[in-house]
Short mmCIF file of C-alpha atoms and ligand atoms in Angstrom, two decimals:
data_model
loop_
_atom_site.label_atom_id
_atom_site.label_comp_id
_atom_site.label_asym_id
_atom_site.label_seq_id
_atom_site.Cartn_x
_atom_site.Cartn_y
_atom_site.Cartn_z
CA MET A 509 14.08 -130.83 -18.11
CA ARG A 510 11.07 -128.54 -17.19
CA ILE A 511 10.62 -126.41 -14.26
CA GLU A 512 8.04 -124.06 -12.44
CA LYS A 513 9.03 -120.09 -13.80
CA GLN A 514 9.80 -117.95 -10.78
CA ARG A 515 6.59 -116.78 -10.00
CA TYR A 516 7.78 -114.86 -6.78
CA THR A 517 10.69 -113.11 -5.86
CA GLU A 518 11.49 -110.81 -2.52
CA ARG A 519 14.17 -108.51 -3.27
CA PHE A 520 16.67 -107.55 0.20
CA GLY A 521 18.43 -104.82 -1.50
CA SER A 522 20.32 -106.02 -4.20
CA ILE A 523 19.96 -109.35 -3.46
CA LYS A 524 17.12 -111.43 -5.40
CA ILE A 525 15.70 -114.10 -3.45
CA HIS A 526 13.52 -116.57 -5.79
CA ASP A 527 10.51 -118.40 -4.16
CA VAL A 528 10.45 -122.39 -4.41
CA GLN A 529 10.45 -123.49 -8.06
CA LYS A 530 9.39 -127.08 -8.55
CA VAL A 531 10.67 -129.63 -10.60
CA LEU A 532 7.92 -130.51 -13.12
CA GLU A 533 9.43 -132.95 -15.69
CA LEU A 534 12.98 -134.58 -14.86
CA ASP A 535 13.57 -135.49 -18.91
CA SER A 536 11.71 -132.64 -21.29
CA GLY A 537 12.39 -134.36 -24.57
CA ARG A 538 13.54 -133.15 -27.60
CA LYS A 539 14.14 -129.23 -28.21
CA ALA A 540 11.13 -127.81 -29.35
CA ASN A 541 11.18 -125.70 -32.77
CA SER A 542 7.62 -123.99 -32.52
CA PRO A 543 6.94 -121.89 -29.58
CA LEU A 544 6.35 -123.19 -25.94
CA LYS A 545 2.23 -122.89 -25.25
CA GLU A 546 3.37 -123.55 -21.68
CA ALA A 547 5.99 -120.99 -21.57
CA ILE A 548 3.96 -118.08 -19.29
CA ALA A 549 4.21 -120.86 -16.04
CA VAL A 550 6.77 -123.26 -17.11
CA ASP A 551 10.88 -122.95 -18.25
CA LYS A 552 12.01 -125.94 -20.34
CA ILE A 553 15.85 -126.03 -20.17
CA GLU A 554 17.36 -127.88 -23.14
CA GLU A 555 19.33 -130.54 -22.99
CA ASP A 556 22.02 -128.66 -24.63
CA ALA A 557 21.63 -125.79 -22.15
CA ILE A 558 22.51 -127.80 -18.95
CA LYS A 559 25.10 -129.70 -20.85
CA GLY A 560 26.71 -126.13 -21.67
CA ILE A 561 26.51 -125.69 -17.97
CA GLU A 562 27.76 -128.85 -16.62
CA GLU A 563 30.83 -128.85 -18.81
CA LYS A 564 31.63 -125.44 -16.70
CA MET A 565 30.72 -127.28 -13.70
CA ALA A 566 32.82 -128.95 -10.73
CA VAL A 567 30.91 -130.91 -8.50
CA VAL A 568 32.45 -130.90 -5.02
CA ILE A 569 31.91 -133.96 -2.78
CA PRO A 570 32.94 -133.28 1.00
CA THR A 571 33.84 -136.97 2.56
CA LYS A 572 34.63 -138.66 5.69
CA ASN A 573 34.34 -142.24 6.57
CA GLU A 574 31.36 -142.42 4.62
CA LYS A 575 30.14 -146.10 3.25
CA LEU A 576 32.52 -146.80 0.37
CA LYS A 577 29.02 -148.14 -1.31
CA LEU A 578 27.39 -144.95 -1.00
CA PHE A 579 30.45 -143.04 -2.33
CA GLU A 580 30.53 -145.50 -5.26
CA GLY A 581 26.72 -144.46 -5.90
CA VAL A 582 26.89 -140.76 -5.13
CA ILE A 583 29.76 -140.41 -7.87
CA SER A 584 27.85 -142.60 -10.69
CA GLY A 585 24.92 -139.83 -10.24
CA VAL A 586 27.04 -136.89 -11.02
CA PRO A 587 26.31 -135.87 -15.07
CA HIS A 588 29.27 -136.95 -17.38
CA GLU A 589 30.53 -133.35 -18.11
CA CYS A 590 30.85 -132.12 -15.07
CA LEU A 591 34.54 -132.47 -13.24
CA ILE A 592 34.08 -134.52 -9.97
CA ILE A 593 36.78 -133.48 -7.28
CA VAL A 594 36.39 -135.39 -4.14
CA VAL A 595 37.85 -133.79 -0.91
CA SER A 596 38.45 -136.25 1.87
CA ASN A 597 38.87 -136.20 5.45
CA SER A 598 38.74 -140.12 6.02
CA GLU A 599 40.87 -142.09 7.94
CA ARG A 600 44.24 -143.01 7.03
CA LYS A 601 45.62 -144.70 9.84
CA GLN A 602 44.13 -148.56 10.68
CA THR A 603 42.27 -148.80 7.53
CA ASP A 604 43.42 -146.35 4.53
CA ARG A 605 40.06 -145.28 3.51
CA PHE A 606 41.13 -142.94 1.20
CA VAL A 607 43.14 -144.96 -0.77
CA MET A 608 39.74 -146.89 -0.98
CA GLU A 609 38.34 -144.14 -2.39
CA GLU A 610 40.75 -143.18 -4.59
CA ASP A 611 40.49 -146.97 -6.20
CA THR A 612 36.81 -146.53 -6.58
CA LEU A 613 36.95 -143.33 -7.90
CA GLU A 614 39.79 -144.48 -10.25
CA GLN A 615 37.95 -147.65 -11.49
CA PHE A 616 34.67 -145.71 -12.20
CA CYS A 617 37.02 -142.75 -14.20
CA HIS A 618 38.87 -145.34 -16.21
CA TYR A 619 35.57 -146.97 -17.17
CA THR A 620 33.60 -143.92 -17.84
CA GLN A 621 36.53 -141.94 -19.52
CA ARG A 622 35.99 -138.82 -17.48
CA LYS A 623 37.76 -136.21 -15.33
CA ALA A 624 38.27 -136.28 -11.21
CA LEU A 625 40.22 -135.10 -8.60
CA ILE A 626 40.72 -136.10 -5.75
CA ILE A 627 42.39 -134.70 -2.56
CA HIS A 628 42.88 -135.44 1.28
CA GLN A 629 42.12 -132.86 3.46
CA LYS A 630 45.44 -133.33 5.66
CA ASP A 631 47.45 -133.34 2.28
CA THR A 632 50.93 -131.63 3.20
CA VAL A 633 51.08 -130.23 -0.28
CA LEU A 634 47.91 -128.49 0.23
CA THR A 635 48.71 -127.22 3.40
CA GLN A 636 51.88 -125.76 2.02
CA ALA A 637 49.71 -123.84 -0.91
CA LEU A 638 47.09 -122.66 1.60
CA ALA A 639 50.02 -121.03 3.69
CA GLN A 640 51.46 -119.48 0.67
CA ALA A 641 47.76 -117.85 -0.02
CA GLU A 642 48.02 -116.81 3.82
CA TYR A 643 45.16 -118.51 4.05
CA THR A 644 45.67 -119.30 7.83
CA GLY A 645 42.00 -119.53 9.21
CA LEU A 646 41.80 -122.80 7.47
CA LEU A 647 45.14 -124.23 9.26
CA GLU A 648 45.42 -125.16 12.65
CA ASP A 649 48.59 -126.60 14.68
CA ASN A 650 50.59 -123.78 13.77
CA GLY A 651 49.69 -123.63 10.34
CA LYS A 652 51.09 -127.36 10.00
CA ALA A 653 47.31 -129.10 9.04
CA VAL A 654 44.48 -128.08 7.56
CA ARG A 655 41.17 -127.80 10.19
CA ASP A 656 38.79 -131.07 9.99
CA GLY A 657 35.50 -129.50 8.67
CA LYS A 658 33.22 -130.03 6.07
CA SER A 659 33.28 -126.41 5.48
CA GLU A 660 36.72 -126.44 5.66
CA GLY A 661 36.08 -129.49 2.52
CA MET A 662 33.81 -127.14 0.81
CA VAL A 663 36.64 -124.46 0.81
CA ILE A 664 39.42 -126.71 -0.82
CA GLY A 665 37.06 -127.66 -3.17
CA LEU A 666 36.17 -124.59 -4.39
CA LEU A 667 39.99 -123.60 -4.81
CA MET A 668 40.29 -126.81 -6.81
CA ALA A 669 37.56 -125.82 -9.08
CA MET A 670 38.96 -122.52 -9.52
CA LEU A 671 42.67 -124.16 -10.25
CA ALA A 672 40.66 -126.01 -12.81
CA GLY A 673 39.11 -123.01 -14.38
CA LYS A 674 35.38 -124.27 -13.94
CA GLU A 675 32.54 -121.15 -13.74
CA TYR A 676 31.02 -122.90 -11.28
CA VAL A 677 31.04 -124.86 -8.37
CA GLY A 678 27.98 -127.50 -7.13
CA PHE A 679 28.11 -129.49 -3.65
CA VAL A 680 26.85 -133.04 -3.27
CA ASP A 681 27.16 -134.68 -0.18
CA ALA A 682 28.61 -138.34 0.08
CA ASP A 683 26.57 -139.94 2.07
CA ASN A 684 23.35 -139.88 -0.48
CA TYR A 685 21.47 -143.33 -1.05
CA PHE A 686 20.23 -142.27 -4.37
CA PRO A 687 22.35 -141.85 -7.35
CA GLY A 688 19.24 -140.63 -9.13
CA ALA A 689 19.11 -137.59 -6.81
CA VAL A 690 22.75 -136.84 -6.76
CA TRP A 691 21.64 -136.45 -10.63
CA GLU A 692 18.81 -134.31 -10.05
CA TYR A 693 20.80 -132.04 -8.29
CA VAL A 694 22.98 -131.03 -10.86
CA LYS A 695 20.49 -130.73 -13.13
CA CYS A 696 18.55 -128.27 -10.93
CA TYR A 697 22.26 -126.68 -10.69
CA ALA A 698 21.89 -126.32 -14.18
CA ALA A 699 18.62 -124.88 -14.64
CA GLY A 700 18.90 -122.28 -12.41
CA PHE A 701 22.23 -121.06 -13.65
CA SER A 702 21.01 -121.11 -16.78
CA THR A 703 18.13 -119.12 -16.43
CA SER A 704 20.07 -116.33 -14.00
CA LEU A 705 20.47 -112.64 -15.22
CA SER A 706 23.52 -112.39 -13.10
CA PRO A 707 26.94 -113.63 -12.92
CA TYR A 708 26.25 -113.78 -9.09
CA THR A 709 23.98 -116.67 -8.71
CA MET A 710 23.23 -119.34 -5.73
CA VAL A 711 21.03 -122.20 -6.20
CA ARG A 712 19.96 -124.00 -3.37
CA ILE A 713 17.98 -127.58 -3.08
CA LEU A 714 14.83 -127.96 -1.32
CA TRP A 715 14.07 -131.91 -0.99
CA ARG A 716 10.36 -132.26 -1.71
CA TYR A 717 10.26 -135.51 1.26
CA LYS A 718 12.95 -136.71 3.63
CA PRO A 719 12.03 -139.72 4.62
CA LYS A 720 12.57 -140.76 7.95
CA VAL A 721 12.54 -144.95 8.41
CA SER A 722 11.59 -145.69 11.85
CA GLY A 723 9.44 -149.01 11.22
CA GLU A 724 7.92 -147.80 8.29
CA VAL A 725 9.28 -145.52 5.97
CA TYR A 726 7.36 -142.08 6.53
CA PHE A 727 8.10 -139.03 3.80
CA ARG A 728 8.52 -135.87 5.99
CA LYS A 729 8.42 -132.60 4.21
CA TRP A 730 10.62 -130.59 6.54
CA GLY A 731 13.50 -131.93 9.09
CA ARG A 732 12.83 -130.01 12.30
CA VAL A 733 16.60 -128.15 12.12
CA SER A 734 15.62 -126.63 8.89
CA GLU A 735 12.32 -125.50 9.86
CA THR A 736 13.89 -123.65 13.06
CA THR A 737 16.92 -122.45 10.92
CA ASN A 738 14.33 -121.00 8.20
CA LYS A 739 11.98 -119.27 10.41
CA CYS A 740 15.13 -117.35 12.22
CA LEU A 741 16.59 -116.38 9.28
CA ASN A 742 13.09 -115.25 8.17
CA SER A 743 12.91 -113.50 11.13
CA LEU A 744 15.81 -111.75 10.88
CA ILE A 745 14.72 -110.63 7.21
CA SER A 746 11.31 -109.34 8.78
CA ALA A 747 12.90 -107.60 11.43
CA LYS A 748 14.80 -105.38 8.94
CA THR A 749 12.07 -104.36 6.29
CA GLY A 750 9.06 -104.39 8.74
CA PHE A 751 7.30 -107.17 6.30
CA GLU A 752 7.03 -110.38 7.50
CA THR A 753 8.27 -113.16 5.53
CA ASP A 754 8.86 -116.90 4.97
CA ILE A 755 10.85 -116.47 2.10
CA ILE A 756 13.76 -118.66 3.26
CA LYS A 757 12.88 -122.55 2.69
CA THR A 758 16.66 -123.72 2.04
CA ALA A 759 18.71 -122.17 4.97
CA ASN A 760 20.26 -125.59 5.51
CA ALA A 761 20.44 -126.66 1.99
CA GLY A 762 24.06 -128.85 1.83
CA GLU A 763 22.89 -129.57 -1.76
CA HIS A 764 23.85 -126.06 -3.30
CA ALA A 765 25.56 -124.61 -5.96
CA ILE A 766 27.41 -121.33 -6.54
CA SER A 767 28.59 -119.35 -9.45
CA MET A 768 32.20 -119.27 -9.02
CA LYS A 769 31.90 -115.35 -9.21
CA LEU A 770 29.72 -115.38 -6.42
CA ALA A 771 31.70 -118.28 -4.73
CA LYS A 772 35.04 -116.16 -4.78
CA ILE A 773 33.84 -113.19 -2.28
CA LEU A 774 31.74 -115.43 0.17
CA PRO A 775 33.05 -116.59 3.51
CA TYR A 776 32.69 -119.91 4.64
CA ALA A 777 31.58 -120.68 8.38
CA SER A 778 33.17 -123.91 9.69
CA GLY A 779 31.39 -126.95 10.36
CA TYR A 780 28.15 -126.76 9.89
CA ALA A 781 27.14 -123.46 10.04
CA VAL A 782 28.23 -122.97 6.89
CA GLU A 783 24.86 -123.05 4.60
CA PRO A 784 22.81 -120.42 6.56
CA GLN A 785 26.12 -118.15 7.02
CA GLU A 786 26.31 -117.87 3.07
CA LEU A 787 22.85 -116.09 3.44
CA VAL A 788 23.75 -114.39 6.01
CA ALA A 789 26.55 -112.90 4.73
CA LEU A 790 25.09 -111.85 1.12
CA PHE A 791 21.99 -110.18 3.27
CA GLU A 792 25.21 -108.15 5.45
CA ASP A 793 27.21 -107.30 2.26
CA PHE A 794 24.20 -106.73 -0.73
CA GLY A 795 21.24 -106.57 1.93
CA GLY A 796 21.28 -102.47 1.86
CA VAL A 797 20.81 -101.93 5.67
CA LEU A 798 24.82 -102.10 6.20
CA PRO A 799 27.05 -100.37 3.90
CA VAL A 800 27.40 -102.19 0.86
CA ALA A 801 30.63 -104.34 0.10
CA ASN A 802 31.07 -103.74 -3.64
CA GLN A 803 29.13 -101.41 -5.32
CA GLN A 804 29.95 -103.21 -9.05
CA ILE A 805 28.37 -106.49 -7.72
CA ALA A 806 25.17 -104.42 -6.14
CA ARG A 807 24.58 -103.20 -9.48
CA GLN A 808 25.01 -106.20 -11.00
CA GLY A 809 22.74 -108.16 -8.10
CA ILE A 810 22.41 -111.42 -6.85
CA GLU A 811 20.26 -113.97 -7.56
CA ILE A 812 19.68 -117.00 -4.97
CA PHE A 813 17.24 -119.71 -6.44
CA GLN A 814 15.71 -122.37 -4.39
CA MET A 815 14.43 -125.44 -6.26
CA GLU A 816 12.45 -128.57 -5.32
CA SER A 817 13.69 -131.67 -6.34
CA ARG A 818 11.43 -134.65 -7.51
CA ASN A 819 13.64 -137.64 -5.65
CA PRO A 820 13.14 -137.58 -2.03
CA HIS A 821 16.44 -136.96 0.05
CA PHE A 822 17.58 -139.77 1.89
CA HIS A 823 21.00 -139.63 3.73
CA GLU A 824 22.97 -141.25 6.67
CA ASP A 825 21.11 -140.89 9.98
CA ARG A 826 23.53 -139.82 12.64
CA GLY A 827 20.70 -139.35 15.59
CA THR A 828 19.78 -136.15 18.08
CA MET A 829 23.02 -134.63 18.96
CA HIS A 830 24.10 -134.39 15.71
CA LEU A 831 20.91 -132.55 14.63
CA ARG A 832 21.37 -130.60 17.64
CA SER A 833 25.09 -129.53 17.02
CA MET A 834 23.65 -128.61 13.21
CA LEU A 835 20.87 -126.53 14.88
CA LEU A 836 23.65 -124.60 17.12
CA GLN A 837 26.12 -124.09 14.67
CA GLY A 838 23.72 -122.68 12.04
CA LEU A 839 21.60 -120.55 14.55
CA SER A 840 24.99 -119.09 15.98
CA THR A 841 25.86 -117.45 12.48
CA VAL A 842 22.46 -115.89 12.61
CA TYR A 843 22.31 -114.47 16.00
CA HIS A 844 25.86 -113.02 15.74
CA SER A 845 25.21 -111.02 12.45
CA PRO A 846 25.24 -107.44 12.97
CA LEU A 847 21.91 -107.47 11.28
CA CYS A 848 20.11 -109.57 13.93
CA GLY A 849 17.55 -107.93 16.19
CA ASP A 850 16.89 -108.30 20.07
CA VAL A 851 13.50 -110.58 18.80
CA THR A 852 15.40 -112.67 16.22
CA LYS A 853 18.08 -113.10 19.00
CA ARG A 854 15.20 -113.90 21.74
CA MET A 855 13.31 -115.96 19.48
CA ILE A 856 17.07 -118.09 18.76
CA ALA A 857 17.77 -118.37 22.71
CA LYS A 858 14.30 -119.97 23.42
CA GLU A 859 14.21 -122.42 20.21
CA LEU A 860 18.10 -123.79 21.60
CA VAL A 861 16.58 -123.92 25.09
CA THR A 862 13.41 -125.44 24.18
CA GLN A 863 15.43 -128.30 21.77
CA ARG A 864 17.83 -128.84 24.47
CA VAL A 865 20.71 -127.67 22.81
CA LEU A 866 21.71 -124.79 25.53
CA GLY A 867 20.72 -124.35 28.86
CA ARG A 868 18.12 -120.89 30.13
CA GLY A 869 20.57 -117.75 29.77
CA GLU A 870 23.12 -119.41 27.52
CA LYS A 871 24.31 -117.87 24.43
CA PRO A 872 25.47 -119.56 21.16
CA ALA A 873 29.15 -119.22 20.43
CA LYS A 874 30.45 -117.14 17.68
CA PRO A 875 30.91 -119.77 14.56
CA HIS A 876 34.54 -119.68 13.25
CA ILE A 877 34.29 -117.84 9.70
CA ASN A 878 37.02 -118.27 6.91
CA TYR A 879 37.38 -115.27 4.92
CA PRO A 880 36.30 -114.83 1.22
CA PRO A 881 39.07 -116.83 -1.16
CA ASN A 882 39.16 -113.05 -2.80
CA LYS A 883 40.67 -111.40 0.52
CA LYS A 884 43.26 -113.98 0.18
CA ASN A 885 46.41 -114.41 -2.11
CA ILE A 886 44.52 -117.40 -4.39
CA GLU A 887 47.43 -116.61 -7.07
CA ASN A 888 50.19 -118.07 -4.61
CA PHE A 889 47.44 -121.21 -3.74
CA THR A 890 46.82 -121.48 -7.61
CA ASN A 891 50.62 -121.53 -8.82
CA PHE A 892 51.48 -123.78 -6.06
CA MET A 893 48.84 -126.01 -7.11
CA ALA A 894 49.20 -126.06 -10.73
CA GLU A 895 52.78 -127.87 -10.85
CA HIS A 896 51.35 -130.72 -8.35
CA LEU A 897 47.84 -131.31 -9.91
CA ASP A 898 48.73 -133.92 -12.06
CA SER A 899 49.06 -136.52 -8.60
CA TYR A 900 45.36 -135.38 -7.82
CA SER A 901 43.77 -135.97 -11.48
CA VAL A 902 42.46 -139.28 -11.25
CA LEU A 903 42.85 -140.13 -14.92
CA LYS A 904 46.36 -139.47 -15.80
CA GLU A 905 47.01 -137.50 -19.54
P1 GDP B 1696 24.74 -133.36 7.34
O1 GDP B 1696 23.99 -134.44 5.63
O2 GDP B 1696 24.24 -132.18 7.06
O3 GDP B 1696 23.46 -133.87 7.95
O4 GDP B 1696 25.80 -133.64 7.42
P2 GDP B 1696 26.96 -134.90 7.34
O5 GDP B 1696 27.06 -135.48 8.49
O6 GDP B 1696 25.85 -136.01 6.54
O7 GDP B 1696 27.83 -134.20 6.06
C1 GDP B 1696 27.43 -133.71 5.06
C2 GDP B 1696 29.18 -134.45 4.02
O8 GDP B 1696 30.13 -133.76 4.29
C3 GDP B 1696 29.21 -135.82 3.91
O9 GDP B 1696 29.45 -136.32 2.95
C4 GDP B 1696 30.40 -136.12 5.07
O10 GDP B 1696 31.05 -137.13 4.80
C5 GDP B 1696 31.13 -134.62 4.70
N1 GDP B 1696 31.74 -134.28 6.27
C6 GDP B 1696 31.54 -133.98 7.23
N2 GDP B 1696 32.69 -134.00 7.84
C7 GDP B 1696 33.78 -133.76 6.56
C8 GDP B 1696 35.02 -133.49 7.07
O11 GDP B 1696 35.85 -132.70 7.85
N3 GDP B 1696 35.60 -133.16 5.66
C9 GDP B 1696 35.27 -133.51 4.78
N4 GDP B 1696 36.25 -133.09 3.41
N5 GDP B 1696 33.90 -134.05 4.42
C10 GDP B 1696 33.34 -133.77 5.78
CO1 CO B 1697 24.08 -136.27 5.29
#
């Protein structure tokens, strides 16, 4: 594929935040033998390089009661070399939706001869393994079950990817309408990782258009929630550097990928606060304003890529209440960061009141934050799960 080169990068302590890079060409043809004339402005990522990264990547699909047809489409869009990991929190009572997901995945893997893992968020062996790792923040009900939530599903997927020995983990929502978009997201992840100079890398997707259907289709550029979260996160940075910035354009990017080395040191906030919180945590730990969390990592630097996909992002519309809670949860992580100054706090409070999420004078509640995997006893988790891995594999050896 061909993507725009990183033309502009902002630095915040040891973190490099690259401005948005557009996808120019989804398929860039055969490997060139002669030097590229366009190389000054364009990166051509060769098929082989992409496949090389995909081989080392797990694609985690968190899902909860999504339409089976959507799920089926999403898995068909994941490039062949990637390991699919489905973490489901779907209903198991009246209709066993999880079994339906398992069946769908199994049939797909059978006919495409590929590997996949599928696990239910409330799986009892999983709960035991997390207890062994003392990952109590992920558990509720006195350690008897894993908490609900997409973010908790993401952490489980991440741990499973570690168990499978993967170097990169990418997240893709199960409610994506276009399999082609899923395919492109993963290509973008691979392009980011292959151009990064640091082992600590994150690639976040920016959608070119997010269509809204109300009578006729309208191709919106930004959603209101992302616009507001980006603005507040940029304000947090601006207040610290003294220079106004709009570099963050992917604060709410559900579609994103992380190198395993970076994923291990990140905390994961519950619910829909997870994506902005990853950035907030990096700014706290490596922004150079607060004490640096790890000198050795700071020396190697952290790179954040923001890639603009060609496919429009089209997913399930869950209505205003869902958007409001996303906004509240996302902004609460910014609000409660020790980096957040009064100006940004006032901005957040004002937005939440104008968008009718909170009343005047109310403050957002502190988010629940799950510890980074490397603060937990991951070896205990992997040792325990390794014995049971076969039962989560879709194609048995
Ligand atoms: P949005 O796209 O950010 O508005 O959020 P969605 O509600 O579409 O959720 C994103 C993804 O997370 C979808 O694939 C959901 O099915 C999935 N999801 C939501 N809640 C949970 C959960 O409790 N556990 C898991 N494993 N996945 C969840
Ligand atoms: Co969605």
